[in-house]
XYZ file of N, CA and C in Angstrom:
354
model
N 50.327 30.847 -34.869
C 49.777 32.189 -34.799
C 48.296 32.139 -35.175
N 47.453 32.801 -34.716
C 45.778 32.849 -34.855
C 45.930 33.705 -35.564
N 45.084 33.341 -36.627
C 44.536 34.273 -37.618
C 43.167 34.246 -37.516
N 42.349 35.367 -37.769
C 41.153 35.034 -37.573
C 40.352 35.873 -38.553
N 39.254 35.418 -39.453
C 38.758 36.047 -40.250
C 36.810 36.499 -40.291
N 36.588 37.427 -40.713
C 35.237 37.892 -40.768
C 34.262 37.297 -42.105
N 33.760 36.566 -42.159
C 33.032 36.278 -43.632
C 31.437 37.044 -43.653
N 31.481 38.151 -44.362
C 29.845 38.707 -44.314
C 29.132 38.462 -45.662
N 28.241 37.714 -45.513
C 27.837 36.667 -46.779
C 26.240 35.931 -46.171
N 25.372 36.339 -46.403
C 24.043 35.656 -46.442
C 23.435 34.688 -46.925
N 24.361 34.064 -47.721
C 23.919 32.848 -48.289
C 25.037 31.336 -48.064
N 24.519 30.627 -46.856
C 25.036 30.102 -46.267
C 25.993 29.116 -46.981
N 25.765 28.414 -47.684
C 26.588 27.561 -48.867
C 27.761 28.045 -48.871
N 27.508 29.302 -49.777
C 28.859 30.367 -50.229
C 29.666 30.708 -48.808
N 29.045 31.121 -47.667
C 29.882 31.396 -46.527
C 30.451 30.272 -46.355
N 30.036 28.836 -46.473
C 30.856 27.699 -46.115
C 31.849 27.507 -46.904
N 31.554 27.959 -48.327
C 32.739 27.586 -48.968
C 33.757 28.283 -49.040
N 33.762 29.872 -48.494
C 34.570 30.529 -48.324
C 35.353 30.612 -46.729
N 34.678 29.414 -45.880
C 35.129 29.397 -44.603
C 36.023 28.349 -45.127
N 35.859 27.417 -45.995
C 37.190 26.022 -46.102
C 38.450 26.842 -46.702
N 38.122 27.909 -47.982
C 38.998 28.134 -48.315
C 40.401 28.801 -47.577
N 39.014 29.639 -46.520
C 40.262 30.583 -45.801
C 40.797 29.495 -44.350
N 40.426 28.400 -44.672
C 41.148 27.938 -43.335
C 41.908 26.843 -44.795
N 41.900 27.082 -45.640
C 43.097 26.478 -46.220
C 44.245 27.283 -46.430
N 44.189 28.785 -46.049
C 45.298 30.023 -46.188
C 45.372 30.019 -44.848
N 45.286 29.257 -43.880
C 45.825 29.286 -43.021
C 44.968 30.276 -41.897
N 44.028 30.566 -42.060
C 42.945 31.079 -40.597
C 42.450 29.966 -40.330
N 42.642 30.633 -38.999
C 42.426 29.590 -37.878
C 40.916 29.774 -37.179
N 40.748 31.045 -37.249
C 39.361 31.266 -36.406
C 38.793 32.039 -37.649
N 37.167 31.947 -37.403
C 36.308 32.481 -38.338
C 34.614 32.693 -37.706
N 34.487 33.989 -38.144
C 33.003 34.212 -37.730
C 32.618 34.525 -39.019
N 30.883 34.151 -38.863
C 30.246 34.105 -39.932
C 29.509 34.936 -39.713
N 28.888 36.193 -40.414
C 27.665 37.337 -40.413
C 26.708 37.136 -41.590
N 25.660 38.003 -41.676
C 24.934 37.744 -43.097
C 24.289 39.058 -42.921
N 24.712 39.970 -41.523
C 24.080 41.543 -41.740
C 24.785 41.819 -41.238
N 25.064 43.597 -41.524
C 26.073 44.692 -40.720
C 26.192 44.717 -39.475
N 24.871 44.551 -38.465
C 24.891 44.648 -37.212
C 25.757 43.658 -36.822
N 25.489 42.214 -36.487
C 25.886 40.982 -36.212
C 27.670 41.221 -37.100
N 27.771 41.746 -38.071
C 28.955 41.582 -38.668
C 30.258 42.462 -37.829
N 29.586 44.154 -37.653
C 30.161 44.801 -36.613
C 30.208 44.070 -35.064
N 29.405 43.692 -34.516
C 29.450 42.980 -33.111
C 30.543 42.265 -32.962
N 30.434 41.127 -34.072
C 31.456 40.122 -34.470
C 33.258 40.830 -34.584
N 33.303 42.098 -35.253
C 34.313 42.314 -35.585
C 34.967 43.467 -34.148
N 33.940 43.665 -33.493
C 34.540 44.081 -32.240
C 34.521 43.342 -31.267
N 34.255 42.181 -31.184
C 35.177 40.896 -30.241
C 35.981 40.072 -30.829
N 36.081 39.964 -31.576
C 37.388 39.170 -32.243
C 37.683 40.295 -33.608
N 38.883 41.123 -33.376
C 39.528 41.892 -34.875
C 39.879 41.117 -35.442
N 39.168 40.721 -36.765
C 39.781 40.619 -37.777
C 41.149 40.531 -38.389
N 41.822 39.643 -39.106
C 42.836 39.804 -39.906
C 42.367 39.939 -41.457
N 41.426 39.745 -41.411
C 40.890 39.669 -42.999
C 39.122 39.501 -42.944
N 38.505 40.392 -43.886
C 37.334 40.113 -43.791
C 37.298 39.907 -45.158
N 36.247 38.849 -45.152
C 35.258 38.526 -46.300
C 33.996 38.959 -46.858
N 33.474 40.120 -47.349
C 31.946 40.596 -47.708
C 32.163 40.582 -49.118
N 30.436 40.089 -49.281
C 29.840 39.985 -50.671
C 28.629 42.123 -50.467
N 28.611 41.884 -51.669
C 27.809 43.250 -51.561
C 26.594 43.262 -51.002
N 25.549 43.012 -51.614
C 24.274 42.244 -50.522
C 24.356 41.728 -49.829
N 23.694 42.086 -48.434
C 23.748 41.056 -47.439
C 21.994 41.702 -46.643
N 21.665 40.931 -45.829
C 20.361 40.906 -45.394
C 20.238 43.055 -44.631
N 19.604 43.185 -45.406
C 18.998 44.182 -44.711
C 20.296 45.671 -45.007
N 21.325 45.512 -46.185
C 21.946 46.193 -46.224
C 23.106 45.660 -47.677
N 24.281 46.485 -47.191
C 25.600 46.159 -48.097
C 26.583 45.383 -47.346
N 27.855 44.664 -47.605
C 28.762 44.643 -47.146
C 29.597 45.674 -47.500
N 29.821 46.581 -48.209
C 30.238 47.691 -48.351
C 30.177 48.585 -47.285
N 28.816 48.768 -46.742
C 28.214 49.676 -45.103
C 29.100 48.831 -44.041
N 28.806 47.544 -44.404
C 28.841 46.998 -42.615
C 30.859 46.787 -43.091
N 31.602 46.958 -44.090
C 32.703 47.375 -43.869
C 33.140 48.067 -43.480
N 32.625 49.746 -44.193
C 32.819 50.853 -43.328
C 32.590 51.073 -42.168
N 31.635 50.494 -41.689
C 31.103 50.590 -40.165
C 32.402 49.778 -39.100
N 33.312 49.248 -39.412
C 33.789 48.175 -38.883
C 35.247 48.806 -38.789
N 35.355 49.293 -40.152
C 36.989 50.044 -40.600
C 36.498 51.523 -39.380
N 35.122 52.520 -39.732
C 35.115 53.104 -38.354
C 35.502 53.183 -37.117
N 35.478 51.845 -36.437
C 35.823 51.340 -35.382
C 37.420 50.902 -35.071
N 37.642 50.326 -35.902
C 38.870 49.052 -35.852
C 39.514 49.878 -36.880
N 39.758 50.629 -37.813
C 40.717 51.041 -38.494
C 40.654 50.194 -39.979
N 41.718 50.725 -39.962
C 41.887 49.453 -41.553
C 41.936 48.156 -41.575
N 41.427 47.175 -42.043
C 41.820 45.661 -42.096
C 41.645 45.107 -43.805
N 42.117 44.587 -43.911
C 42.595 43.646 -45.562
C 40.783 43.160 -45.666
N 40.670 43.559 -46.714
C 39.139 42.784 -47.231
C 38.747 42.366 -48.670
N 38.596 41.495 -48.876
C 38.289 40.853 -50.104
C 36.630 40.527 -50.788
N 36.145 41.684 -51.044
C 35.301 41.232 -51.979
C 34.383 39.968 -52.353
N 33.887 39.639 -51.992
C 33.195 38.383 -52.906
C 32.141 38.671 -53.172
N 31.726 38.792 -54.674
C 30.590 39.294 -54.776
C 30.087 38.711 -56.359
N 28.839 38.941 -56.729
C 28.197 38.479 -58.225
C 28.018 40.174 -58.618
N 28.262 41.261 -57.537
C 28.107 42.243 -58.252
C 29.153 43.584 -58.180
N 30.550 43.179 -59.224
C 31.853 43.518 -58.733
C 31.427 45.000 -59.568
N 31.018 45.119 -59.940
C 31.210 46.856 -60.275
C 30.515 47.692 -59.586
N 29.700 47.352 -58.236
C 29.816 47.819 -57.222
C 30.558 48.358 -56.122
N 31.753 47.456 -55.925
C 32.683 47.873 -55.145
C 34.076 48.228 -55.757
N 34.917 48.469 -54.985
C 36.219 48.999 -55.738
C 37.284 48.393 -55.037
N 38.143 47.701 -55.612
C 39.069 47.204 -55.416
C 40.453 48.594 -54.986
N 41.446 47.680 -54.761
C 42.910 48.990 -54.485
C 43.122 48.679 -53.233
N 44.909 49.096 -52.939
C 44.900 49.127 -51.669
C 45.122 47.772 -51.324
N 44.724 47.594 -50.312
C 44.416 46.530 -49.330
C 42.757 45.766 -50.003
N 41.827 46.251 -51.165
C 40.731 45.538 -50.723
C 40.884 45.004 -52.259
N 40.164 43.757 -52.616
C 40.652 42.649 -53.426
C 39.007 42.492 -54.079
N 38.684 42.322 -55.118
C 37.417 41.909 -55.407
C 37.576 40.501 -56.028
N 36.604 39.194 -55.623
C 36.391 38.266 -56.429
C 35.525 38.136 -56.585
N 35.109 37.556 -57.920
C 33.805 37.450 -58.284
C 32.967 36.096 -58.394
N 31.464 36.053 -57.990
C 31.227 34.389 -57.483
C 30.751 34.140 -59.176
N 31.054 32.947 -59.187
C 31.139 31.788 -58.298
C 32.391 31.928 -58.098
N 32.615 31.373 -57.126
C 34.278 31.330 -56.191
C 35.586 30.373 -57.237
N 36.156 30.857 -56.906
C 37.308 30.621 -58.022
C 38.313 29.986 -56.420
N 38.479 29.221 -55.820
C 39.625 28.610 -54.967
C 40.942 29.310 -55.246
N 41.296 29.373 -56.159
C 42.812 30.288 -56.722
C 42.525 31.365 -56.597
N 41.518 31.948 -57.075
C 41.238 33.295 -57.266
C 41.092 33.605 -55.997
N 40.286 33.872 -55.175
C 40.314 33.576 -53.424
C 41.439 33.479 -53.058
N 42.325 32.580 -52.910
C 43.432 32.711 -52.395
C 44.464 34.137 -52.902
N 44.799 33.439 -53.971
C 45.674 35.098 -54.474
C 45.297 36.527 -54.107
N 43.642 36.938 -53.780
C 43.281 38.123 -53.174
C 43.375 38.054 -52.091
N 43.577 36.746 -51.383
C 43.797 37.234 -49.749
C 45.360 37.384 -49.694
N 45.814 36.658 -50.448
C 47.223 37.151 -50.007
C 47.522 38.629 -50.551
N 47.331 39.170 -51.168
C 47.462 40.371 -51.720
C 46.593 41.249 -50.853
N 45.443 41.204 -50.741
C 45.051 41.787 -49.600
C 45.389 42.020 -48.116
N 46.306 40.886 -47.736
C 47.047 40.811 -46.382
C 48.447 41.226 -46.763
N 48.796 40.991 -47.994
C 50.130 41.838 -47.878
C 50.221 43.354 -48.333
N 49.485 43.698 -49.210
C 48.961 44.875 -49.172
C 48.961 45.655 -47.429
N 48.530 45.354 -46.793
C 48.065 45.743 -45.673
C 49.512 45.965 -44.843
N 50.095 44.867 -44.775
C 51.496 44.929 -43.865
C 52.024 45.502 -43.835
């Protein structure tokens, strides 16, 4: 089964390391963004099963270019990654982790975030 995930994250390192993790939970496909525009584009040719945004991202939030995306596409499971978690709000379907990246920690919010969702 294809799973395919959104990572919106501007700082390329961190997007890589959050692209191994989620193809260690088992996504299969993955696009990488680092602004809302490019992140929405992205998420209306390939939907999402899970997106990845940190709060800053070039020229905006991942918070915006979530909403902008959930606008479109509805709800999808999203996890947080961020250095600035009392910005966003967890619940639901959306998962906050906080960087530096925790591999466990990452994992356990996506699964909770994708089962949340189901």
């Amino acid at each position: 089964m294809l799973r395919h995930a959104l990572i919106i994250e501007d700082e390329i390192l961190i997007a890589l390391e959050v692209e191994v993790l989620l193809r260690d939970q088992g996504f299969t496909s993955i696009d990488v963004a680092d602004n809302a525009r490019d992140a929405l584009d992205l998420a209306l040719r390939h939907r999402p099963d899970l997106i990845t945004a940190d709060y800053r991202i070039v020229g905006g939030t991942g918070v915006d270019a979530v909403s902008a995306i959930m606008a479109h596409l509805g709800p999808i499971p999203v996890v947080y990654v961020t250095g600035n978690a009392a910005s966003v709000s967890s619940g639901g379907s959306n998962q906050v982790v906080e960087k530096p990246v925790s591999p466990t920690r990452l994992a356990r919010a996506c699964q909770v975030a994708t089962q949340s969702a189901a």
